[in-house]
PDB file of C-alpha atoms in Angstrom:
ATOM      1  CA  UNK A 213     -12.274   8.051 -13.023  1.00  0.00           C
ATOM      2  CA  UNK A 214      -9.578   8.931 -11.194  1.00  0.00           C
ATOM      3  CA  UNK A 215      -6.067   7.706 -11.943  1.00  0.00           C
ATOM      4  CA  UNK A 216      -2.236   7.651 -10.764  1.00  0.00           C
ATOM      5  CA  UNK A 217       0.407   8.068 -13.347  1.00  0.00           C
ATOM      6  CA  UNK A 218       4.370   7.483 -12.159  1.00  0.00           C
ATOM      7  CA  UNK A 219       7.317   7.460 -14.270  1.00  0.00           C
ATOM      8  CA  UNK A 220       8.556   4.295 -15.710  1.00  0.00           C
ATOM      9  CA  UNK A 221      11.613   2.598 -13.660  1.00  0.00           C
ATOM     10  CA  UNK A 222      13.738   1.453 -12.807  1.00  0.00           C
ATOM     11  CA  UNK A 223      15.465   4.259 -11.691  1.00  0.00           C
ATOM     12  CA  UNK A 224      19.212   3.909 -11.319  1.00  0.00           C
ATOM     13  CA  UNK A 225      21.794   6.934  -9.476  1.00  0.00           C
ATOM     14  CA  UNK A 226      25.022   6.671  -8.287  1.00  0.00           C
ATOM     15  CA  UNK A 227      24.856   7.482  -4.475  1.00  0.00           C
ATOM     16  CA  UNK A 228      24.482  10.898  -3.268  1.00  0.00           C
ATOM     17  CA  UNK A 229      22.749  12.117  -6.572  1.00  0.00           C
ATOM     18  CA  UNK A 230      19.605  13.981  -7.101  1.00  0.00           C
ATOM     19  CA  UNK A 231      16.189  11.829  -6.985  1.00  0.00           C
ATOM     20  CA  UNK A 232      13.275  12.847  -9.197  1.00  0.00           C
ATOM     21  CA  UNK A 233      10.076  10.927  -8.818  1.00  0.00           C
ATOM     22  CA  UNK A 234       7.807  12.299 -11.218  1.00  0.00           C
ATOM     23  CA  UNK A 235       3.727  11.453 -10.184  1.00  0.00           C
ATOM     24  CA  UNK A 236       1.029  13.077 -12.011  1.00  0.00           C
ATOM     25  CA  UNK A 237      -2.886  12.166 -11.315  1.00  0.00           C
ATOM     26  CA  UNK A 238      -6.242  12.505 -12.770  1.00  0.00           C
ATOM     27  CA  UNK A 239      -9.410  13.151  -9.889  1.00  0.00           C
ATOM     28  CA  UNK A 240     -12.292  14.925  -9.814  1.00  0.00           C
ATOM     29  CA  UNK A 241     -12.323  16.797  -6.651  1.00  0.00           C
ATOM     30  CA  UNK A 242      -9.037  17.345  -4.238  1.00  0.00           C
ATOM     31  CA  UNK A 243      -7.757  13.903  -3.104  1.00  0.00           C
ATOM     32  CA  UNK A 244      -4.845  13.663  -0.372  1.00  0.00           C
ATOM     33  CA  UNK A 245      -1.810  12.546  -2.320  1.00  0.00           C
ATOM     34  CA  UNK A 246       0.691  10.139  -0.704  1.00  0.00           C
ATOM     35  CA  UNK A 247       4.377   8.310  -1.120  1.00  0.00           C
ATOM     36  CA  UNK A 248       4.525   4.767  -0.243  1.00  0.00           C
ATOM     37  CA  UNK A 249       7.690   2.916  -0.057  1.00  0.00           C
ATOM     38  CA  UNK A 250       8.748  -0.713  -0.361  1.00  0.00           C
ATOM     39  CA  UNK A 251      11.836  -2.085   0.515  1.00  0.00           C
ATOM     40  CA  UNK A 252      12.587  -5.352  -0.929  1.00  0.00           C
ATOM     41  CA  UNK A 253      10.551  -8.274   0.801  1.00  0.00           C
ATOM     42  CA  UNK A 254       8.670  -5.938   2.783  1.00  0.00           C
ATOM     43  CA  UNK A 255       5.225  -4.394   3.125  1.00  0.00           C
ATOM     44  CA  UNK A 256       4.363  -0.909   2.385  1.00  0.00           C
ATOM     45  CA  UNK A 257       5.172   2.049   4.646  1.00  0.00           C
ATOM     46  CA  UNK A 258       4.228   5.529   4.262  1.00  0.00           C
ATOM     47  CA  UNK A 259       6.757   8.059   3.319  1.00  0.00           C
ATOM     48  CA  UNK A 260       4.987  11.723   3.161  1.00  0.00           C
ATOM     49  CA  UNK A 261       1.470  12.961   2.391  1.00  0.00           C
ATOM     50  CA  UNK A 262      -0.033  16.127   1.388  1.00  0.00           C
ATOM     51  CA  UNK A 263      -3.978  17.003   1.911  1.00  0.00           C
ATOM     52  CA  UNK A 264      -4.068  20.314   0.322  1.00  0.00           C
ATOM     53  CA  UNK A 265      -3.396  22.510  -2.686  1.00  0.00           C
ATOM     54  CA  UNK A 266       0.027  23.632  -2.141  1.00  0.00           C
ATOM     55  CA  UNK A 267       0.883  21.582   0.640  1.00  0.00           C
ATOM     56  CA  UNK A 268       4.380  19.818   1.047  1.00  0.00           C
ATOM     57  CA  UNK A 269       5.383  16.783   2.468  1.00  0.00           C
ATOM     58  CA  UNK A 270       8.603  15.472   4.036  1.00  0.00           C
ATOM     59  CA  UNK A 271      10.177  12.618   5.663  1.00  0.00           C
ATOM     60  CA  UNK A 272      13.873  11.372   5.832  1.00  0.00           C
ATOM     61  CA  UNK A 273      15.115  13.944   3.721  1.00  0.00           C
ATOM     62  CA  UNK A 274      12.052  13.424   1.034  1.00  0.00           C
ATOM     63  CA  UNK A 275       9.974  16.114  -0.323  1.00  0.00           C
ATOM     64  CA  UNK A 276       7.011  16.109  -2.052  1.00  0.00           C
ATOM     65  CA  UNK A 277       4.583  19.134  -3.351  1.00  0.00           C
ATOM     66  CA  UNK A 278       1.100  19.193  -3.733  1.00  0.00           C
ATOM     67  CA  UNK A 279       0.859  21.027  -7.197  1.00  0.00           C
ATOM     68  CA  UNK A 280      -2.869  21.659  -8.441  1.00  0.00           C
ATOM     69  CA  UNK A 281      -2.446  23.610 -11.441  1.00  0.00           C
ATOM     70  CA  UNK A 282      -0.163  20.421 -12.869  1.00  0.00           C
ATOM     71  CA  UNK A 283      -1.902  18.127 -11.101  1.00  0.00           C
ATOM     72  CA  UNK A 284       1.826  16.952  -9.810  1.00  0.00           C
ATOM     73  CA  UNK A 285       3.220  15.730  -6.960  1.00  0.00           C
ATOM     74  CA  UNK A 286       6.384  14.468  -7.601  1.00  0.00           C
ATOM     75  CA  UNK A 287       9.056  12.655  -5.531  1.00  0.00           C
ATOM     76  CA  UNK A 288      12.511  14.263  -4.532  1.00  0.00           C
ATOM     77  CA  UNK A 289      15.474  14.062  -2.192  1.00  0.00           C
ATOM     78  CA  UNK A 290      18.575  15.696  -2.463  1.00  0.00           C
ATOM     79  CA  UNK A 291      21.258  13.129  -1.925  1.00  0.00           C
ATOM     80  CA  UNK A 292      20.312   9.194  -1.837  1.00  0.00           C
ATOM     81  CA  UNK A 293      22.027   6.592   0.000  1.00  0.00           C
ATOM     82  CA  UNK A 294      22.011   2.909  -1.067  1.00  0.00           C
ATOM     83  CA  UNK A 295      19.365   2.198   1.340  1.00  0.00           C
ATOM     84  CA  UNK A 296      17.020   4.565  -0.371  1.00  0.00           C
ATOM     85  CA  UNK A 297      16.652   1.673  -2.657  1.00  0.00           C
ATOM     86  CA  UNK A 298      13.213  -0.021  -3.300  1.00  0.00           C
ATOM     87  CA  UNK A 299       9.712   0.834  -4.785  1.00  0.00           C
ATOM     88  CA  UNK A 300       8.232   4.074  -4.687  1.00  0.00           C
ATOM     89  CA  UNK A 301       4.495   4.264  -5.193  1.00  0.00           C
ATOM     90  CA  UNK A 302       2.720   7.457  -5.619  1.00  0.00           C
ATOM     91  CA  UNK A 303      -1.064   7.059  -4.805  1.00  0.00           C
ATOM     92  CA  UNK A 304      -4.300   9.189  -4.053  1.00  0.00           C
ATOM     93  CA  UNK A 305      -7.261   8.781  -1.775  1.00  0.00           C
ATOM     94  CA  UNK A 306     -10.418  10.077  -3.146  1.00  0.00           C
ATOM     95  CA  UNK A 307     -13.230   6.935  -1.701  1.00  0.00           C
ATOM     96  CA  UNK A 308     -10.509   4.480  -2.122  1.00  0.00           C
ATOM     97  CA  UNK A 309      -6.788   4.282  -2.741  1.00  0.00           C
ATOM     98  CA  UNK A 310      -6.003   4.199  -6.096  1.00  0.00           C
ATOM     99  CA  UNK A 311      -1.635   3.615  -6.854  1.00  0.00           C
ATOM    100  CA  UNK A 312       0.857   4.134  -9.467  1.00  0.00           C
ATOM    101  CA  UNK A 313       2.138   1.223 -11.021  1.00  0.00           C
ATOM    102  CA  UNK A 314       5.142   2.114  -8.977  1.00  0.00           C
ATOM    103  CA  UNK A 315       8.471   3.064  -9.383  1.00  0.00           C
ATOM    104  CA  UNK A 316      11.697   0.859  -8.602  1.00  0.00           C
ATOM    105  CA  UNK A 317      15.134   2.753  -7.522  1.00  0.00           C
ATOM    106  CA  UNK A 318      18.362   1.159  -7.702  1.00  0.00           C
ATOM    107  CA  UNK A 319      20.944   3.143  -5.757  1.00  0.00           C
ATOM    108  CA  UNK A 320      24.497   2.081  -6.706  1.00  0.00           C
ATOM    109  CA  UNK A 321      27.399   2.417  -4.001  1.00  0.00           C
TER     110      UNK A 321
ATOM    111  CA  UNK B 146       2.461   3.635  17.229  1.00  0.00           C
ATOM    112  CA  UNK B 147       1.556   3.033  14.068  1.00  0.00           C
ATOM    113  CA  UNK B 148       1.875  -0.479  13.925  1.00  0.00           C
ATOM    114  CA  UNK B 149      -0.217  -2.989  11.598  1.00  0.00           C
ATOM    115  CA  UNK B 150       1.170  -6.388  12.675  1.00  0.00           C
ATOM    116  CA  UNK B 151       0.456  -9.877  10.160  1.00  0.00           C
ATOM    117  CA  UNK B 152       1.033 -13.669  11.272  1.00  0.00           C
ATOM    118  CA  UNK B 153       2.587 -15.542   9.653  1.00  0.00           C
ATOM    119  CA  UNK B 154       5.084 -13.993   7.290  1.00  0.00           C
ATOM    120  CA  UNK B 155       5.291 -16.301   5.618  1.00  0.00           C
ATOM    121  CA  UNK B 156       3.161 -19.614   4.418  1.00  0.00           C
ATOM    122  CA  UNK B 157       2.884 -22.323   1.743  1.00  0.00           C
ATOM    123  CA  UNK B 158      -0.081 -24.299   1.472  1.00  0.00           C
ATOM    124  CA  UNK B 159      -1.408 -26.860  -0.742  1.00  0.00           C
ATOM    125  CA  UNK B 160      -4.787 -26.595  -3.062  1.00  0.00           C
ATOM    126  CA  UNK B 161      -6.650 -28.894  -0.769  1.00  0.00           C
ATOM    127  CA  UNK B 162      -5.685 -26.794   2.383  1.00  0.00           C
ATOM    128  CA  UNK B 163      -7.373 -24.593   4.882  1.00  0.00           C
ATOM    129  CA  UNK B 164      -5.173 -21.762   6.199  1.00  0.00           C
ATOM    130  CA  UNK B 165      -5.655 -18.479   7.785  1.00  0.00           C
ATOM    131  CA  UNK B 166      -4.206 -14.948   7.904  1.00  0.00           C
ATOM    132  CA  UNK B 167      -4.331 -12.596  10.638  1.00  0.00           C
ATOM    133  CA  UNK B 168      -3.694  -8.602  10.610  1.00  0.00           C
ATOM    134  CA  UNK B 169      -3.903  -6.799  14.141  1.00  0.00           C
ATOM    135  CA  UNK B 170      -3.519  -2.911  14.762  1.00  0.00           C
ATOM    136  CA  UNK B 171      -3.827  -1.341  17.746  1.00  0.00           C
ATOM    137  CA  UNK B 172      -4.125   2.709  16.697  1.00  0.00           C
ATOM    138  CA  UNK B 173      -8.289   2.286  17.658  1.00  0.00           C
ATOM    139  CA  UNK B 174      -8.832   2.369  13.427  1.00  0.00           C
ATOM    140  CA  UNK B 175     -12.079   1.892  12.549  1.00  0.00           C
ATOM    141  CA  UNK B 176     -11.227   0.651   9.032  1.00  0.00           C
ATOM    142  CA  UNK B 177      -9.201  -2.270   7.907  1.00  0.00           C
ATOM    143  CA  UNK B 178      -8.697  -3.997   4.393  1.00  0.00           C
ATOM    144  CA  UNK B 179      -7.305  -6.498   2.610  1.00  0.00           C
ATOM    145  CA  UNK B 180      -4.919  -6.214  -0.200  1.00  0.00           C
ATOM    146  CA  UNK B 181      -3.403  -8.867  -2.643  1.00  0.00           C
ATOM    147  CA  UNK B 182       0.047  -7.848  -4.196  1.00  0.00           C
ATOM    148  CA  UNK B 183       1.808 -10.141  -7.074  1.00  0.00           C
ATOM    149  CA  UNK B 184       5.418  -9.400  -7.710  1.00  0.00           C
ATOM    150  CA  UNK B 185       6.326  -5.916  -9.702  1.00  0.00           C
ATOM    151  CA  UNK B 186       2.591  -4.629  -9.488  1.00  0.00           C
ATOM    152  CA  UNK B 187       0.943  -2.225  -6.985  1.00  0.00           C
ATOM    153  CA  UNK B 188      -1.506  -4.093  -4.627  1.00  0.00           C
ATOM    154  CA  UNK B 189      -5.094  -4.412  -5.143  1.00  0.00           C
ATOM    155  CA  UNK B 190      -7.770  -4.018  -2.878  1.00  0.00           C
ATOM    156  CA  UNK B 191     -10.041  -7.303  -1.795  1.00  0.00           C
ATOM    157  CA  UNK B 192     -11.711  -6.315   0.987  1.00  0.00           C
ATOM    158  CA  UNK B 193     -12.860  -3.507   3.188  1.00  0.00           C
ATOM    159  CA  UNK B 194     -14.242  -3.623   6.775  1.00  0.00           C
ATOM    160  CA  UNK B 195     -15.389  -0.524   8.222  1.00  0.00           C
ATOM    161  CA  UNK B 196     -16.828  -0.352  12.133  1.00  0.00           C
ATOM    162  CA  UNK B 197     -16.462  -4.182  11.900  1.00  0.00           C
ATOM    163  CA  UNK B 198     -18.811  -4.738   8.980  1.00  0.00           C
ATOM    164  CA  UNK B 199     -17.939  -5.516   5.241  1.00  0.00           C
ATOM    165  CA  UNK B 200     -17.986  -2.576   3.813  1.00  0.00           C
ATOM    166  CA  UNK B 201     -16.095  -3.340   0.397  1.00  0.00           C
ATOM    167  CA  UNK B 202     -16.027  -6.654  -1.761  1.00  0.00           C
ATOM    168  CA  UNK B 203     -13.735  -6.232  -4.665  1.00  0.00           C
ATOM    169  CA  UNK B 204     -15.659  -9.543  -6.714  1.00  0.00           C
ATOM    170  CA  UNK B 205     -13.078 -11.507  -5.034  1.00  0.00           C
ATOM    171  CA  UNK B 206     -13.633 -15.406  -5.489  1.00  0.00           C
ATOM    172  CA  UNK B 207     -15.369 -17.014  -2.295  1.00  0.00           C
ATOM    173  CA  UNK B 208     -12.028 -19.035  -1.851  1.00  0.00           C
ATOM    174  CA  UNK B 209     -10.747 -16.383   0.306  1.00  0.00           C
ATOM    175  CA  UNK B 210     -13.188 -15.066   2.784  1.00  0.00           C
ATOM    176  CA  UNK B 211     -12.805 -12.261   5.354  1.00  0.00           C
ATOM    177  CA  UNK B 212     -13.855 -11.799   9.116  1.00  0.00           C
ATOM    178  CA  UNK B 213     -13.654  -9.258  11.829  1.00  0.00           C
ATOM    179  CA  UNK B 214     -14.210 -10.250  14.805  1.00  0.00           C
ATOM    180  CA  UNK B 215     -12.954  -7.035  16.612  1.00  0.00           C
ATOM    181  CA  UNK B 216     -12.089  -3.856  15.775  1.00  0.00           C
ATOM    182  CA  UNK B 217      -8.419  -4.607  16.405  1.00  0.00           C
ATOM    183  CA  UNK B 218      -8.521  -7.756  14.193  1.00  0.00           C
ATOM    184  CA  UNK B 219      -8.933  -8.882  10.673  1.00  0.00           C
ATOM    185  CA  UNK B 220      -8.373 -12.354   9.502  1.00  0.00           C
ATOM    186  CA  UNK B 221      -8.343 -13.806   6.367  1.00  0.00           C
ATOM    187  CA  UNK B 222      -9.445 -17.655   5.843  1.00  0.00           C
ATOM    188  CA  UNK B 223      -8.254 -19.421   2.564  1.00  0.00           C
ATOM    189  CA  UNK B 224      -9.929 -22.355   1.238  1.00  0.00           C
ATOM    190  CA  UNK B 225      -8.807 -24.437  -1.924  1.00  0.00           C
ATOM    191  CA  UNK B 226      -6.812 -22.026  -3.332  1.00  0.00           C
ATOM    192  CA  UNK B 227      -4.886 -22.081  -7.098  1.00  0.00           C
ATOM    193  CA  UNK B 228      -1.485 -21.857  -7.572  1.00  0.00           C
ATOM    194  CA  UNK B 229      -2.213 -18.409  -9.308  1.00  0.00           C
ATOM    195  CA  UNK B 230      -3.319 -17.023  -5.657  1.00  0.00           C
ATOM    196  CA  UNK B 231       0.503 -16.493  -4.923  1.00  0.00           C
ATOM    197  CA  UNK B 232       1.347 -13.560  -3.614  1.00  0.00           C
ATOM    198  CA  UNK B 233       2.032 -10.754  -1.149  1.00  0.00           C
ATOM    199  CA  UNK B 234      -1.475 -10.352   1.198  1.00  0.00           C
ATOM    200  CA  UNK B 235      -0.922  -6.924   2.765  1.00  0.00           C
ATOM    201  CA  UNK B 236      -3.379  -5.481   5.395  1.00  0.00           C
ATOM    202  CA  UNK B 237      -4.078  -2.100   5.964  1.00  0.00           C
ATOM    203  CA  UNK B 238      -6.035  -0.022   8.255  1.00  0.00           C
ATOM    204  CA  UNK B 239      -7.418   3.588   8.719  1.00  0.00           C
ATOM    205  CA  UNK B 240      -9.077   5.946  10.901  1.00  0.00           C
ATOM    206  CA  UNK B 241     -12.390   6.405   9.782  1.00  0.00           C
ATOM    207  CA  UNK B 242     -12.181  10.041  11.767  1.00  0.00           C
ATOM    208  CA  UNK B 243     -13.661  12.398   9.170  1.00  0.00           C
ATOM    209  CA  UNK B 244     -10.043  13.226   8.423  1.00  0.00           C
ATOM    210  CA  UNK B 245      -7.459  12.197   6.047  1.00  0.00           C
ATOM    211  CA  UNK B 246      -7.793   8.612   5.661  1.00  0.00           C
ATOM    212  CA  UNK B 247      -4.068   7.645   5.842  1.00  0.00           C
ATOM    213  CA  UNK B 248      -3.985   4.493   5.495  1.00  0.00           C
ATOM    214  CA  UNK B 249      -1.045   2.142   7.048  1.00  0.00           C
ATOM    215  CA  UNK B 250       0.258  -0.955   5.974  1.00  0.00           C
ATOM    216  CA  UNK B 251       1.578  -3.960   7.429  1.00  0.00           C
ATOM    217  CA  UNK B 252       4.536  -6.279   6.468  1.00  0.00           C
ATOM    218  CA  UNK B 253       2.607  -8.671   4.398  1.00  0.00           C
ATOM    219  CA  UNK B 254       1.769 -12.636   4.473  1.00  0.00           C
ATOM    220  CA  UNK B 255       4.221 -14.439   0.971  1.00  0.00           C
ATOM    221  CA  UNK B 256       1.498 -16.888   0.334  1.00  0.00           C
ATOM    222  CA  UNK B 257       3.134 -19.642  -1.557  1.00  0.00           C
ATOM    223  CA  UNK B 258      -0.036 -22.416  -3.092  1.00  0.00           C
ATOM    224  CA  UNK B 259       1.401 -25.695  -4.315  1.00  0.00           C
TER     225      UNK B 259
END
């Protein structure tokens, strides 16, 4: 079946480092691929998507690339900021949504 | 707007109790579901509604039972529920368009059972 694997966390930087997210995911077929955040106490929001082979996704200085032949689509932004902290779930939609176990970021100051 | 909205935000509620959630969204989706988050985990699906009809039933015990009365609502009714039912509730909805079926979440209901 198909399947979402995300790093283990938590994830700790110093701010203004380099974030690496890594997802990889098992499906048969070509699922849309998707970043979900969740700041503490909060619900889910959407951070980027890709629908395609090759496709990247971007959103508040996120990027994300839709990588077929490694089945990847890992998680990266260039310089965080203390807010960037919370869960980061990668997940797929094939018939259903199926998440990583998720990812938690601790940006220090 | 993109804007799933859930009353209340919060709510604690005893074993013996009748309580129910509420999930609105206004973007003319076609799809809505129920998820149910504990702390640390991703959240799992309960229910799925799709053109107003249950589409989805994740085996989820008849304590907590669904309705849709519109295609802008979704409620969830909760009936003697165990303390182990704690959690985030998180609603979602979709497009049903053919397309990419993004779907978007709203803030959540911390259900608290004493």
């Amino acid at each position: 079946g198909n399947s979402v694997t995300q790093m283990e966390g938590p994830v700790t930087l110093s701010e203004e480092a380099f974030l690496t997210i890594n997802c990889t995911y098992t499906a048969t077929g070509y699922p849309s691929l998707f970043w979900y955040v969740q700041y503490p106490g909060e619900g889910l929001q959407l951070l980027l998507k890709a629908t395609k082979a090759d496709d990247k996704g971007s959103n508040k200085g996120f990027e994300a690339t839709y990588r077929k032949e490694t089945t990847s689509f890992h998680l990266e932004k260039g310089s965080v900021q203390v807010s960037d902290s919370a869960v980061y779930f990668c997940a797929l939609i094939d018939d259903k949504i199926i998440f990583g176990k998720g990812t938690r970021l601790h940006i220090l100051p | 707007d993109t804007e799933v909205t859930q009353t209340p935000k919060h709510l604690v509620m005893g074993m013996t109790n009748k309580k129910s959630l509420k999930c609105e969204q206004h973007m003319g989706h076609r799809a809505m579901y129920w998820y149910k988050q504990k702390a640390k985990k991703p959240p799992e699906l309960m229910f799925v509604y799709s053109y107003e009809k249950l589409s989805i039933n994740e085996s989820v015990p008849s304590r907590f039972s669904p309705e849709c009365p519109n295609s802008s609502l979704l409620n969830l009714h909760l009936h003697a529920l165990q303390p182990e039912d704690s959690a985030l509730y998180l609603c979602a909805s979709s497009p049903l368009s053919g397309g990419v079926e993004t779907q978007y979440f709203g803030p959540g209901t911390r259900l608290l059972v004493l």
